[in-house]
PDB file of C-alpha atoms and ligand atoms in Angstrom:
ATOM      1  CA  UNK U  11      16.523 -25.547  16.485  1.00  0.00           C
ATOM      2  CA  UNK U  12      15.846 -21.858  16.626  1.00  0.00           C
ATOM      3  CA  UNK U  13      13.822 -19.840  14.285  1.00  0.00           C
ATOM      4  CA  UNK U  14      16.779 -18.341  13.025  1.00  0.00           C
ATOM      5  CA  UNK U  15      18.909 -21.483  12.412  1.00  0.00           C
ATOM      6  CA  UNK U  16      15.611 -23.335  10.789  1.00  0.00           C
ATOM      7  CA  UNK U  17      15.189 -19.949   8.812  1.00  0.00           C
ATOM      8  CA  UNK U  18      18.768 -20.037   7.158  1.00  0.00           C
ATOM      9  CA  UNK U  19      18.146 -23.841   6.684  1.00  0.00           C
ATOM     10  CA  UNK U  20      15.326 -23.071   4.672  1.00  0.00           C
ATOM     11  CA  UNK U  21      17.715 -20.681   2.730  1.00  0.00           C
ATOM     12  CA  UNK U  22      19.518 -23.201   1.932  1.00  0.00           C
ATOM     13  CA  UNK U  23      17.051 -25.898   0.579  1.00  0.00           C
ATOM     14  CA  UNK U  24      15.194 -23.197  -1.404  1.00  0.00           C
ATOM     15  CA  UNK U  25      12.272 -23.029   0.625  1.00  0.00           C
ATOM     16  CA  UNK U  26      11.288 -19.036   0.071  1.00  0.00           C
ATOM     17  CA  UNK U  27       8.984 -18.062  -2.691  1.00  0.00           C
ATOM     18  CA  UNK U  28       8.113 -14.396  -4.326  1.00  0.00           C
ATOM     19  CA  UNK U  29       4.153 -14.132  -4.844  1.00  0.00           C
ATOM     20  CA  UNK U  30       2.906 -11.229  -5.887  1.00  0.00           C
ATOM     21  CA  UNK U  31       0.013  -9.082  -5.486  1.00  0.00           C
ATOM     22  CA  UNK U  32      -1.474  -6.819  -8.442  1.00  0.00           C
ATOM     23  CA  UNK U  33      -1.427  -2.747  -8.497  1.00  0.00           C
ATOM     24  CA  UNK U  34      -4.300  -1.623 -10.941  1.00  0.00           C
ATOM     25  CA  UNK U  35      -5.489   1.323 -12.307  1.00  0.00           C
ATOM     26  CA  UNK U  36      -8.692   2.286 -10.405  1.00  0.00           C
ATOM     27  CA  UNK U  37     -10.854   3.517 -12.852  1.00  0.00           C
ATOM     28  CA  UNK U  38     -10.931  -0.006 -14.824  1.00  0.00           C
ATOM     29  CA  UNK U  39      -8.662  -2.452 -12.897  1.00  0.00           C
ATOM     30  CA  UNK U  40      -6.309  -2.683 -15.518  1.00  0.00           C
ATOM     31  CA  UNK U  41      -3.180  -3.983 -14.637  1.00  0.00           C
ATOM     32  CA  UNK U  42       0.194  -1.414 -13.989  1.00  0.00           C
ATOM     33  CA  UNK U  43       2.123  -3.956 -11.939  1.00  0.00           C
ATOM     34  CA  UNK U  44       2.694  -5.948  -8.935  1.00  0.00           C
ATOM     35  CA  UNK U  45       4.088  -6.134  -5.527  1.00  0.00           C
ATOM     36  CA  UNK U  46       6.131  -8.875  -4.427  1.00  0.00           C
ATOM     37  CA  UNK U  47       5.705 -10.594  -1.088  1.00  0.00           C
ATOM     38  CA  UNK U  48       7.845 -12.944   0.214  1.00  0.00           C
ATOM     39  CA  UNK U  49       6.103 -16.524   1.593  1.00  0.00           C
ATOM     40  CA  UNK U  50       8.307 -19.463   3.122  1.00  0.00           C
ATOM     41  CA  UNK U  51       6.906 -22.898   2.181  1.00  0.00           C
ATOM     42  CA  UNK U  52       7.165 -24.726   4.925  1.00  0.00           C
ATOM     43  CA  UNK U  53       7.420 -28.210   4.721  1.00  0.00           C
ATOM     44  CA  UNK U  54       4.933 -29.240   7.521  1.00  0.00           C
ATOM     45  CA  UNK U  55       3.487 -25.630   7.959  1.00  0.00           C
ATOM     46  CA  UNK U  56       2.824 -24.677   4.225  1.00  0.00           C
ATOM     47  CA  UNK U  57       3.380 -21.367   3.517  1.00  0.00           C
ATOM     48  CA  UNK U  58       4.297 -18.917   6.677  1.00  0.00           C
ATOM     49  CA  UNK U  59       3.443 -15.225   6.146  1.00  0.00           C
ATOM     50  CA  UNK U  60       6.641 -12.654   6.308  1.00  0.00           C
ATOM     51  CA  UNK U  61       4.644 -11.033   9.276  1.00  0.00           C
ATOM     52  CA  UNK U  62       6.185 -14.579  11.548  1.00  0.00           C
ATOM     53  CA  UNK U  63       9.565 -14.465  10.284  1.00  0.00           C
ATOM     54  CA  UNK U  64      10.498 -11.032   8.560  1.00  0.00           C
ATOM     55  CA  UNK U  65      11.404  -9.544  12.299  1.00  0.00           C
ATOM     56  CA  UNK U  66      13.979 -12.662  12.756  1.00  0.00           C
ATOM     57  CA  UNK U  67      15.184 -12.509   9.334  1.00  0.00           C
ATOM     58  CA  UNK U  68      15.891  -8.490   9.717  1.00  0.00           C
ATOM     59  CA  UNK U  69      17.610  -8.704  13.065  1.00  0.00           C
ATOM     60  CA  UNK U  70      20.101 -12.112  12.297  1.00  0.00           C
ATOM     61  CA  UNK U  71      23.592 -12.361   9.994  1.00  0.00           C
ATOM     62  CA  UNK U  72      20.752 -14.015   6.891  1.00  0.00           C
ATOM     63  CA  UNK U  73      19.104 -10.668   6.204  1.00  0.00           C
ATOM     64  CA  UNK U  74      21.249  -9.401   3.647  1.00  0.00           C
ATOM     65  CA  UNK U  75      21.342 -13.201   2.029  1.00  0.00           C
ATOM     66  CA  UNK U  76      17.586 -12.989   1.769  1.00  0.00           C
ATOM     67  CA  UNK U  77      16.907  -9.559   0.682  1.00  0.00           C
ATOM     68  CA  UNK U  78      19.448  -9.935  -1.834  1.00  0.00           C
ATOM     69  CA  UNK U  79      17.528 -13.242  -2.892  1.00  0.00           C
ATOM     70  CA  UNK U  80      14.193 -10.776  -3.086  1.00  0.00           C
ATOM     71  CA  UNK U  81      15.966  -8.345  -5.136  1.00  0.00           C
ATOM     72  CA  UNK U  82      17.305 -10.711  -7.871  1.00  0.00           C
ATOM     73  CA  UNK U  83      14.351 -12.800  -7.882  1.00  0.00           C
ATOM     74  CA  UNK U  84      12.288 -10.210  -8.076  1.00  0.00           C
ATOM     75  CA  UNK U  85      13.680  -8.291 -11.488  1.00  0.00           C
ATOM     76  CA  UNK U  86      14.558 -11.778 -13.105  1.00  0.00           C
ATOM     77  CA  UNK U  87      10.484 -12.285 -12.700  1.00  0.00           C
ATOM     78  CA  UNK U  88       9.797  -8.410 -14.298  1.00  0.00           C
ATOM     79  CA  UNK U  89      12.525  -9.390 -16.839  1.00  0.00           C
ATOM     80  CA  UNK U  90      10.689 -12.701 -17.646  1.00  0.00           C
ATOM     81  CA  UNK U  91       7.622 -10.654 -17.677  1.00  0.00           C
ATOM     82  CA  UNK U  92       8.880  -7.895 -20.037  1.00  0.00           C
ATOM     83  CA  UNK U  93      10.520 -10.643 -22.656  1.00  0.00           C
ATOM     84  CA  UNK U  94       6.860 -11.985 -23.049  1.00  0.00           C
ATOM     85  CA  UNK U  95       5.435  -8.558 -24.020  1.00  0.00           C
ATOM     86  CA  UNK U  96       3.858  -7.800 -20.425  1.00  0.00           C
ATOM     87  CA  UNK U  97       5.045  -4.061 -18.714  1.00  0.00           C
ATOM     88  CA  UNK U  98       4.242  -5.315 -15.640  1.00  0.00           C
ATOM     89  CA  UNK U  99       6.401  -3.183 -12.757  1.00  0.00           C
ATOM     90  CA  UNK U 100       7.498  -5.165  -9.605  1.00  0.00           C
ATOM     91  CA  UNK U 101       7.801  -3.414  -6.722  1.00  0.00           C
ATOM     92  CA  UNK U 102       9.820  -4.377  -3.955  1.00  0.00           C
ATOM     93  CA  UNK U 103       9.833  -3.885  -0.345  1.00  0.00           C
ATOM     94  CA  UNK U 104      13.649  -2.846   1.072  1.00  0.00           C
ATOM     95  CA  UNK U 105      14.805  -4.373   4.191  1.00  0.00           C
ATOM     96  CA  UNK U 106      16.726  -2.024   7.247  1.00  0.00           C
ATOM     97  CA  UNK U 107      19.599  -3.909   6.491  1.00  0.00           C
ATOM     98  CA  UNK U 108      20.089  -2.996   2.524  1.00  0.00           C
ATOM     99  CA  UNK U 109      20.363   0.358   3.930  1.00  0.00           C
ATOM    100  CA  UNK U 110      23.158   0.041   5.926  1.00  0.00           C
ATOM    101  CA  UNK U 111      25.758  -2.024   4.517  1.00  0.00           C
ATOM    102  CA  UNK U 112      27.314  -1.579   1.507  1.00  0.00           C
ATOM    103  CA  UNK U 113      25.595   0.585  -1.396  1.00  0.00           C
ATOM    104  CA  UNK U 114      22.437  -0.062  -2.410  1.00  0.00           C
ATOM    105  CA  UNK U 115      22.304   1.811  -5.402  1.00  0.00           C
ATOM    106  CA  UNK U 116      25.941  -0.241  -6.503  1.00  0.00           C
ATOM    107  CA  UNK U 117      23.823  -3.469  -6.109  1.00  0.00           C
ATOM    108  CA  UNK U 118      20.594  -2.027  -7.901  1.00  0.00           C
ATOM    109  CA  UNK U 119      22.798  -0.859 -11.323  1.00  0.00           C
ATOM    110  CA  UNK U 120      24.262  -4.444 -10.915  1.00  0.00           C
ATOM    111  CA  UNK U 121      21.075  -6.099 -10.892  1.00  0.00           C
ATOM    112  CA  UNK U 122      19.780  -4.355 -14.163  1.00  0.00           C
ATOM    113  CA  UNK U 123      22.563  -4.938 -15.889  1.00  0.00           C
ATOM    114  CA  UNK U 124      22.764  -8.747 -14.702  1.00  0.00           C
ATOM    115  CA  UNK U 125      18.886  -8.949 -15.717  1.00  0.00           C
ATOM    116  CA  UNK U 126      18.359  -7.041 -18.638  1.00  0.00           C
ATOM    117  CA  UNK U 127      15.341  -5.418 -17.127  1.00  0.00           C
ATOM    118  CA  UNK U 128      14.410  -1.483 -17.922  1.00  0.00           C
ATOM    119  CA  UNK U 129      14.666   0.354 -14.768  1.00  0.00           C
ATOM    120  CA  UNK U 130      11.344   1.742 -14.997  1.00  0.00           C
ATOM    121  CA  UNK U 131      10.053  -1.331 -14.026  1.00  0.00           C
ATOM    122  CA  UNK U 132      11.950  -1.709 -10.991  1.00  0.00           C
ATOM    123  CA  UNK U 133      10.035  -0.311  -7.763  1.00  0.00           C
ATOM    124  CA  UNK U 134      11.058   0.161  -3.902  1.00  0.00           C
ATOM    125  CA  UNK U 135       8.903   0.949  -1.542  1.00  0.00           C
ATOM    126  CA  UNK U 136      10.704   2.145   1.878  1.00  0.00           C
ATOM    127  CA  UNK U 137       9.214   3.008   5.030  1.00  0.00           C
ATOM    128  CA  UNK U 138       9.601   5.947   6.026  1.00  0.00           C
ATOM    129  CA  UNK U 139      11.968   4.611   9.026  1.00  0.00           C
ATOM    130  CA  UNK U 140      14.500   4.760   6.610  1.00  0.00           C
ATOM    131  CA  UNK U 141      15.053   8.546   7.873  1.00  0.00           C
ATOM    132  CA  UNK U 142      15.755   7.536  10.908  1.00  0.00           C
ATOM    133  CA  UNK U 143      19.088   5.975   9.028  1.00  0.00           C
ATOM    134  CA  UNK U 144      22.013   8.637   8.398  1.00  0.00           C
ATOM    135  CA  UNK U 145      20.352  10.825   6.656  1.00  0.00           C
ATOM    136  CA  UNK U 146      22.795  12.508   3.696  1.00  0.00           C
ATOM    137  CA  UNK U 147      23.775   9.371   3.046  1.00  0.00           C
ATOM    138  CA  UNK U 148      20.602   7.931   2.641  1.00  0.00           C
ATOM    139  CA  UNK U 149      19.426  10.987   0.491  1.00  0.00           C
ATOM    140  CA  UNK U 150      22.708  10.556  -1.747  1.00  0.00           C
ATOM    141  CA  UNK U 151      21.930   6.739  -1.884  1.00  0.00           C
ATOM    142  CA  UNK U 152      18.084   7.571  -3.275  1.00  0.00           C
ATOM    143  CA  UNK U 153      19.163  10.531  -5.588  1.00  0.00           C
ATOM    144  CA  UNK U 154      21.440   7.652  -7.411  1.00  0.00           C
ATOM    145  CA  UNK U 155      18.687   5.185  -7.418  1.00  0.00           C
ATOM    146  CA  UNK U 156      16.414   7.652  -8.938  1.00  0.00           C
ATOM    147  CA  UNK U 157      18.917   8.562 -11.421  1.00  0.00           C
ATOM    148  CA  UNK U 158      18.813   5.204 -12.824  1.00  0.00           C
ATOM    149  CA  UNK U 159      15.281   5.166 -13.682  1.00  0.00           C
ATOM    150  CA  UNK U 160      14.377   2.692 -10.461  1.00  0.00           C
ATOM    151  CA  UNK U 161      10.871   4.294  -8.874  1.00  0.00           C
ATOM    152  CA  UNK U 162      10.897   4.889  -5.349  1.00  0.00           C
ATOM    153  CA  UNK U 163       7.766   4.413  -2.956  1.00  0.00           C
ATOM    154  CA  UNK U 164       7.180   5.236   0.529  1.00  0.00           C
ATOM    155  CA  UNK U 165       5.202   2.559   1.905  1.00  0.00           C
ATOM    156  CA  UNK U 166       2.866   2.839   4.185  1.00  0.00           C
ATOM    157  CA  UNK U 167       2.330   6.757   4.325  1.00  0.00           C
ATOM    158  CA  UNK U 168       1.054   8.211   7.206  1.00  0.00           C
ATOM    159  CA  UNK U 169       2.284   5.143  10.046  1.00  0.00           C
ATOM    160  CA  UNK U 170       5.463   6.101  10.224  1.00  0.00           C
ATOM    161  CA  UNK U 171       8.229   8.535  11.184  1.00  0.00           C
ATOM    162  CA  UNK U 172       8.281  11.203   8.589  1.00  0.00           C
ATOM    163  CA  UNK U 173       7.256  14.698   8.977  1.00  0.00           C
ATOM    164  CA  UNK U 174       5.824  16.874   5.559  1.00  0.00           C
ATOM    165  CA  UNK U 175       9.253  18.288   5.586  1.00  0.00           C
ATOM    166  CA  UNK U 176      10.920  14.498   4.057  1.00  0.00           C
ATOM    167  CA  UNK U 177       8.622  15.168   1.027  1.00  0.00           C
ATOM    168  CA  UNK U 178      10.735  17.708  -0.465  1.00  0.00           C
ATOM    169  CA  UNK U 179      14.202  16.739   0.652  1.00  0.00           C
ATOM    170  CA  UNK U 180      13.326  12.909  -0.331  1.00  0.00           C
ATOM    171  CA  UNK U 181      14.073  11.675  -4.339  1.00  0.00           C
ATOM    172  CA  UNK U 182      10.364  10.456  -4.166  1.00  0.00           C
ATOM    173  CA  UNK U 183       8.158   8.435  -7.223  1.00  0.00           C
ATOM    174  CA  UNK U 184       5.090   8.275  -4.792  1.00  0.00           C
ATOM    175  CA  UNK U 185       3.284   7.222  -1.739  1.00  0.00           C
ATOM    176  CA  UNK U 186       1.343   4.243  -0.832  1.00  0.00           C
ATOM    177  CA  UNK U 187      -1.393   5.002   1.512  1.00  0.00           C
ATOM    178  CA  UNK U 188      -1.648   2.672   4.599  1.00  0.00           C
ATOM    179  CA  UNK U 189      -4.277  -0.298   4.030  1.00  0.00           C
ATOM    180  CA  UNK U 190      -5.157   1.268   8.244  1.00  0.00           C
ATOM    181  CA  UNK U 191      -6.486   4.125   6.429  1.00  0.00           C
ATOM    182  CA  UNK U 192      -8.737   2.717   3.781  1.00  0.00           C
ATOM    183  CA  UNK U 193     -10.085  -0.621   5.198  1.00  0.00           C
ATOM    184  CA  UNK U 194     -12.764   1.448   7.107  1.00  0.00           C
ATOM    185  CA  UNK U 195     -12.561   4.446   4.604  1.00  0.00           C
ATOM    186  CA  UNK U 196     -16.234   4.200   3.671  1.00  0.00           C
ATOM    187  CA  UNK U 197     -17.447   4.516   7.289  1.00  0.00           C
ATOM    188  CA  UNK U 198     -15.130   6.343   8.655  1.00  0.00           C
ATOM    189  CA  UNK U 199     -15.071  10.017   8.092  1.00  0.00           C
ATOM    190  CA  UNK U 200     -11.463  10.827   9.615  1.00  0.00           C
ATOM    191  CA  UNK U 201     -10.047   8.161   7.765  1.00  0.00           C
ATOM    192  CA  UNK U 202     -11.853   9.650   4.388  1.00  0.00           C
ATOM    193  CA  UNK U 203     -10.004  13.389   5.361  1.00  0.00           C
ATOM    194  CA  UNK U 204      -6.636  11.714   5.961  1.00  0.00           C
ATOM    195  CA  UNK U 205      -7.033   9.944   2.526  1.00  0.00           C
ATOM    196  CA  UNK U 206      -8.295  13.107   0.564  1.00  0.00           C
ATOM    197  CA  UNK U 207      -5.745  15.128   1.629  1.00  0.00           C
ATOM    198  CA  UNK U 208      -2.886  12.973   1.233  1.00  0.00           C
ATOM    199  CA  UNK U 209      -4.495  12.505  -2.230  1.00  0.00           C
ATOM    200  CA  UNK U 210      -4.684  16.239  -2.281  1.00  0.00           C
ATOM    201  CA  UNK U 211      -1.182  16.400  -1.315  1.00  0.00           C
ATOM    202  CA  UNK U 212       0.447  13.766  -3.269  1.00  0.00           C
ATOM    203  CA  UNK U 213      -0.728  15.284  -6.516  1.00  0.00           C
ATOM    204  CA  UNK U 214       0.317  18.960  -5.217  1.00  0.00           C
ATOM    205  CA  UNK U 215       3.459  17.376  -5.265  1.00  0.00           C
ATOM    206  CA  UNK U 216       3.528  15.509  -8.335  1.00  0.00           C
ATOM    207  CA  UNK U 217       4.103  12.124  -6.620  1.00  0.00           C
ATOM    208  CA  UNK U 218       1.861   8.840  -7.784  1.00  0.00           C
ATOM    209  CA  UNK U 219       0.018   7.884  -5.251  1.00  0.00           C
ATOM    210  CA  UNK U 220      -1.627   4.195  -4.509  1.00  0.00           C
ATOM    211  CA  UNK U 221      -3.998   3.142  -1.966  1.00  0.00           C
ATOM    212  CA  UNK U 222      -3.753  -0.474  -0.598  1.00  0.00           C
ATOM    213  CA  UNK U 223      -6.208  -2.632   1.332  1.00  0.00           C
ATOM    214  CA  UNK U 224      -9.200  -1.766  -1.166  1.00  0.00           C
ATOM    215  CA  UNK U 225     -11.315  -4.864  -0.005  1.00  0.00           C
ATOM    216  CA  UNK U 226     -14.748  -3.611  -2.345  1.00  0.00           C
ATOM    217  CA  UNK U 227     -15.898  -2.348  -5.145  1.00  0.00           C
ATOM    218  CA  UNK U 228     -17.257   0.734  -3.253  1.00  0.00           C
ATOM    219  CA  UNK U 229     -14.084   2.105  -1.997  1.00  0.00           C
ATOM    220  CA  UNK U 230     -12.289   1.914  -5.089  1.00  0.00           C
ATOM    221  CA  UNK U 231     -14.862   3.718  -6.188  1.00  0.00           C
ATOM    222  CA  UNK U 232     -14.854   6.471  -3.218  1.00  0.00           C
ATOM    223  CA  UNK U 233     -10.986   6.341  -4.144  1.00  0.00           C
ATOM    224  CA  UNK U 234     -11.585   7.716  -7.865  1.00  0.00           C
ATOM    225  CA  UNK U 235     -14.460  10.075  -7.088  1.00  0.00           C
ATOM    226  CA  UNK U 236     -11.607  11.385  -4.471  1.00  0.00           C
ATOM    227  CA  UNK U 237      -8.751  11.556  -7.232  1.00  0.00           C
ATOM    228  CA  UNK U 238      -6.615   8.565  -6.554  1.00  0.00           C
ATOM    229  CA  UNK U 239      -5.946   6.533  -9.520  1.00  0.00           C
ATOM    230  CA  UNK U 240      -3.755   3.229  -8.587  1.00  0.00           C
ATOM    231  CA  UNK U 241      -4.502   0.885  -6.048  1.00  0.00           C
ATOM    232  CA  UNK U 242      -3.928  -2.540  -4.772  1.00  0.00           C
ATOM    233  CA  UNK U 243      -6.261  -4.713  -2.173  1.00  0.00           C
ATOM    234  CA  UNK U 244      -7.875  -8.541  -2.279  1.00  0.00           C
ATOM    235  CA  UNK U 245     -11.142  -6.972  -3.921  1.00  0.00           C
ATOM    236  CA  UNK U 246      -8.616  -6.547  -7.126  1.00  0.00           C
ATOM    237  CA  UNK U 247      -6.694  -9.795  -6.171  1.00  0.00           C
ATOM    238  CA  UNK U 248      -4.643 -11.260  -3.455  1.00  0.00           C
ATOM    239  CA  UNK U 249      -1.029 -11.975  -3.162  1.00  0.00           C
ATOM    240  CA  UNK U 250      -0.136 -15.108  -5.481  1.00  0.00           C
ATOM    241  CA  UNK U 251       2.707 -17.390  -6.775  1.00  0.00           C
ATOM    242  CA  UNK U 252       3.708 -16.179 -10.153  1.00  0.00           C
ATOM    243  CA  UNK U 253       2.139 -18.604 -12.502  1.00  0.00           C
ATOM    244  CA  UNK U 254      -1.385 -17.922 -10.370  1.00  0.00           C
ATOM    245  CA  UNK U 255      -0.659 -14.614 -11.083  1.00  0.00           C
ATOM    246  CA  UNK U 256       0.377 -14.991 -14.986  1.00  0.00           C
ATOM    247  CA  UNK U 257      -3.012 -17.276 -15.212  1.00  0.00           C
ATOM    248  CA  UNK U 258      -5.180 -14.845 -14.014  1.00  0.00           C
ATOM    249  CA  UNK U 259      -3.478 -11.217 -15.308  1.00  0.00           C
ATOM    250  CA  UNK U 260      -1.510 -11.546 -18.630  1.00  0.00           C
ATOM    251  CA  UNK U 261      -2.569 -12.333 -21.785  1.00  0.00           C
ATOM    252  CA  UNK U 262      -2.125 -15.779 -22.924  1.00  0.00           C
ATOM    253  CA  UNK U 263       0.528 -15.967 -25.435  1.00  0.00           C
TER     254      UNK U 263
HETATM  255  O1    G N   8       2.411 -10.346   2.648  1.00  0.00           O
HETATM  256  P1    G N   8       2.072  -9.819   4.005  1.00  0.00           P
HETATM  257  O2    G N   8       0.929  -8.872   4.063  1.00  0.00           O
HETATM  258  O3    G N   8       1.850 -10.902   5.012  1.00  0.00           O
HETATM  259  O4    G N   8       3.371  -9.003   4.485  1.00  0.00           O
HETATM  260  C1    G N   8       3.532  -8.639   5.808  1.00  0.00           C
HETATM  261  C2    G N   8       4.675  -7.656   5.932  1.00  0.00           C
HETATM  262  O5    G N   8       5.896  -8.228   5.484  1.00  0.00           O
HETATM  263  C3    G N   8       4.457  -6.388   5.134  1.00  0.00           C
HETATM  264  O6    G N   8       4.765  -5.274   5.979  1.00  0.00           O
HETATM  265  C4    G N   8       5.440  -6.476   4.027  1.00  0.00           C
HETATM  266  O7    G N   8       5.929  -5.197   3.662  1.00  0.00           O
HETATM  267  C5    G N   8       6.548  -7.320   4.616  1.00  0.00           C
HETATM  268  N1    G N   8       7.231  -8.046   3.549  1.00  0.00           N
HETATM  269  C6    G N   8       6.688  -8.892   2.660  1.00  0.00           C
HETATM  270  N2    G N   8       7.606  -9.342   1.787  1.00  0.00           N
HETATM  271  C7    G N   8       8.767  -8.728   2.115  1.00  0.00           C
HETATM  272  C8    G N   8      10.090  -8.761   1.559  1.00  0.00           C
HETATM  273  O8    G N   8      10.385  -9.412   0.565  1.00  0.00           O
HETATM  274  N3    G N   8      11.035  -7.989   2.181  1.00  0.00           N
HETATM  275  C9    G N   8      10.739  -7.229   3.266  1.00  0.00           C
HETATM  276  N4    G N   8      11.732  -6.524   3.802  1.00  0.00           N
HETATM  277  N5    G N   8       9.517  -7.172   3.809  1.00  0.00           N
HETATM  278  C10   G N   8       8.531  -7.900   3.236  1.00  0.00           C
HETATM  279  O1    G N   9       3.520  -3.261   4.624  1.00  0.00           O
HETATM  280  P1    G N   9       3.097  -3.592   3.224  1.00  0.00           P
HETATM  281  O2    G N   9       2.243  -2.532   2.619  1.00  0.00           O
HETATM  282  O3    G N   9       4.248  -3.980   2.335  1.00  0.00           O
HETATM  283  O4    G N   9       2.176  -4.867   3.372  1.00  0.00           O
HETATM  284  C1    G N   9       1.539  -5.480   2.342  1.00  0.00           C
HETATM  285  C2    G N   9       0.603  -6.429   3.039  1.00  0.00           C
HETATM  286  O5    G N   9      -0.749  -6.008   2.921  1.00  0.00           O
HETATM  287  C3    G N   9       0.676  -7.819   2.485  1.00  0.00           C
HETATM  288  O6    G N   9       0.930  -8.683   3.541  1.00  0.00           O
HETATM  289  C4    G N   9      -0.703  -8.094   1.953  1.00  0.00           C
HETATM  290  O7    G N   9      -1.079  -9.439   2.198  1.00  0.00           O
HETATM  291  C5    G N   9      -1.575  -7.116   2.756  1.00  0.00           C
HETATM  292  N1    G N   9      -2.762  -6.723   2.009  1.00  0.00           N
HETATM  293  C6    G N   9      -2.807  -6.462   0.690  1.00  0.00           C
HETATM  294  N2    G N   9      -4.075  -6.125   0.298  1.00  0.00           N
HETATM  295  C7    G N   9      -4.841  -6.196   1.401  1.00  0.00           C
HETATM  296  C8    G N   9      -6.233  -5.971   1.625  1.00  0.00           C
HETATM  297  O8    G N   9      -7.015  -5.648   0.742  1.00  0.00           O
HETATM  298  N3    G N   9      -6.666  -6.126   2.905  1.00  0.00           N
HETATM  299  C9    G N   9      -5.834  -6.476   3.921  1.00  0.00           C
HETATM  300  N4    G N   9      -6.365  -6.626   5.134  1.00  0.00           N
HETATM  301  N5    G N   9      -4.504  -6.689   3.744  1.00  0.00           N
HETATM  302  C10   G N   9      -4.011  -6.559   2.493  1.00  0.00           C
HETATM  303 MN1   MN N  10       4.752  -2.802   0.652  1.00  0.00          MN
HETATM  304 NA1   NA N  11       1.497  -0.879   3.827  1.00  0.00          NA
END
């Protein structure tokens, strides 16, 4: 069996699962949402990280199957989330494919309407490889996203293909610093100037901005004294299944 065929197989019997990770407010953790990460429980292997099988899935005819599975899931779990009293926003991440065929932002209106959920609450976070894509249509495809209230993230900010220029042209929510930049922010002083100014920058601009990989105390910390106020890492908690997730982050009812 190939990874692919064993991958839409697992489609099939159900076998992926949404957990999510939480996005606090720095200056005392409170909760402002979650990002969801896809996990396939395997049945021998337990659960296989996206990093393994994301690359397959992107590349073969099952990638619009599954990221259409991540979308839906996804908002039905804010939705769920919302009905119990918890604003918690879900932020997804967008695959290649849902960027070339058909119309994302078609599919997105769809999905809110299907789910009830307030748009607000909806996140995607793109790379910024997206502009390698056709660009006025991508720009056209983001300005009607936006319009619908959905927030839109560039992911991991500073990695990737876009130059300053993107920033303005882009319908942009915010910017996720790269985990590469802040795992070793505290001893590392050009990591610590890359950070500051894209903190520097992001608020210029008027965009949120969230740092990920904040591992300790101390860096969240350095993170605040420098100006940044959302983040996400394992020292706030790691990704989890839902009801881990519920357990430890919203109120019991
Ligand atoms: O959860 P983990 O850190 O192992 O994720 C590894 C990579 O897989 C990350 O780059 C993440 O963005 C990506 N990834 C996780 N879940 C999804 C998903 O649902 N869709 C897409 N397209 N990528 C995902
Ligand atoms: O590419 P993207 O930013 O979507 O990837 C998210 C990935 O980052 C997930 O696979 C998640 O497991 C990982 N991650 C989240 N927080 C931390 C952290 O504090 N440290 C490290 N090393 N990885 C993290
Ligand atoms: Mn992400
Ligand atoms: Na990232």
């Amino acid at each position: 069996l190939t990874l692919e065929s064993e991958l839409a197989l697992a489609a099939d019997r159900g076998e992926f699962e949404l957990f999510y990770q939480p996005q606090v407010r720095l200056v005392d953790g409170s909760l402002l949402g979650a990002e969801a990460l896809i996990r396939w429980r395997h049945p021998a292997r337990g659960y296989v990280s996206p990093g393994e099988f994301m690359p397959v899935v992107n590349t073969s005819s099952l990638s619009e199957r599954i990221a259409n599975w991540v979308m839906e899931t996804a908002c039905r779990q804010a939705r769920a989330w919302e009905l119990s009293g918890n604003s918690v926003r879900v932020a997804i991440n967008l695959s290649p494919s849902q960027l070339d065929s058909g119309d994302l932002a078609h599919s997105v209106a769809a999905l809110l309407a299907k789910t009830g959920l307030t748009p607000s609450l909806l996140e995607l976070e793109v790379t910024e490889d997206i502009l390698l894509h056709d660009e006025s249509r991508v720009l056209d495809m983001f300005e009607r996203i936006q319009q619908l209230g959905v927030r839109v993230l560039f992911d991991d900010f500073g990695t990737g293909y876009a130059s300053l220029s993107y920033l303005k042209k882009f319908p942009l929510d915010g910017l996720k610093i790269d985990r590469s930049f802040v795992l070793d922010l505290l001893a590392d002083s050009d990591d610590a100037a890359i950070v500051g100014s894209t903190i520097g920058l992001s608020k210029q601009l008027g965009l949120t901005v969230v740092a990920e990989g904040i591992e300790n105390r101390a860096t969240a910390d350095f993170l605040v004294s420098m100006g940044c106020e959302e983040g996400q890492g394992y020292f706030f908690g790691r990704p989890m299944p839902a009801e881990a997730f519920e357990r430890q982050f919203l109120p019991a009812e």
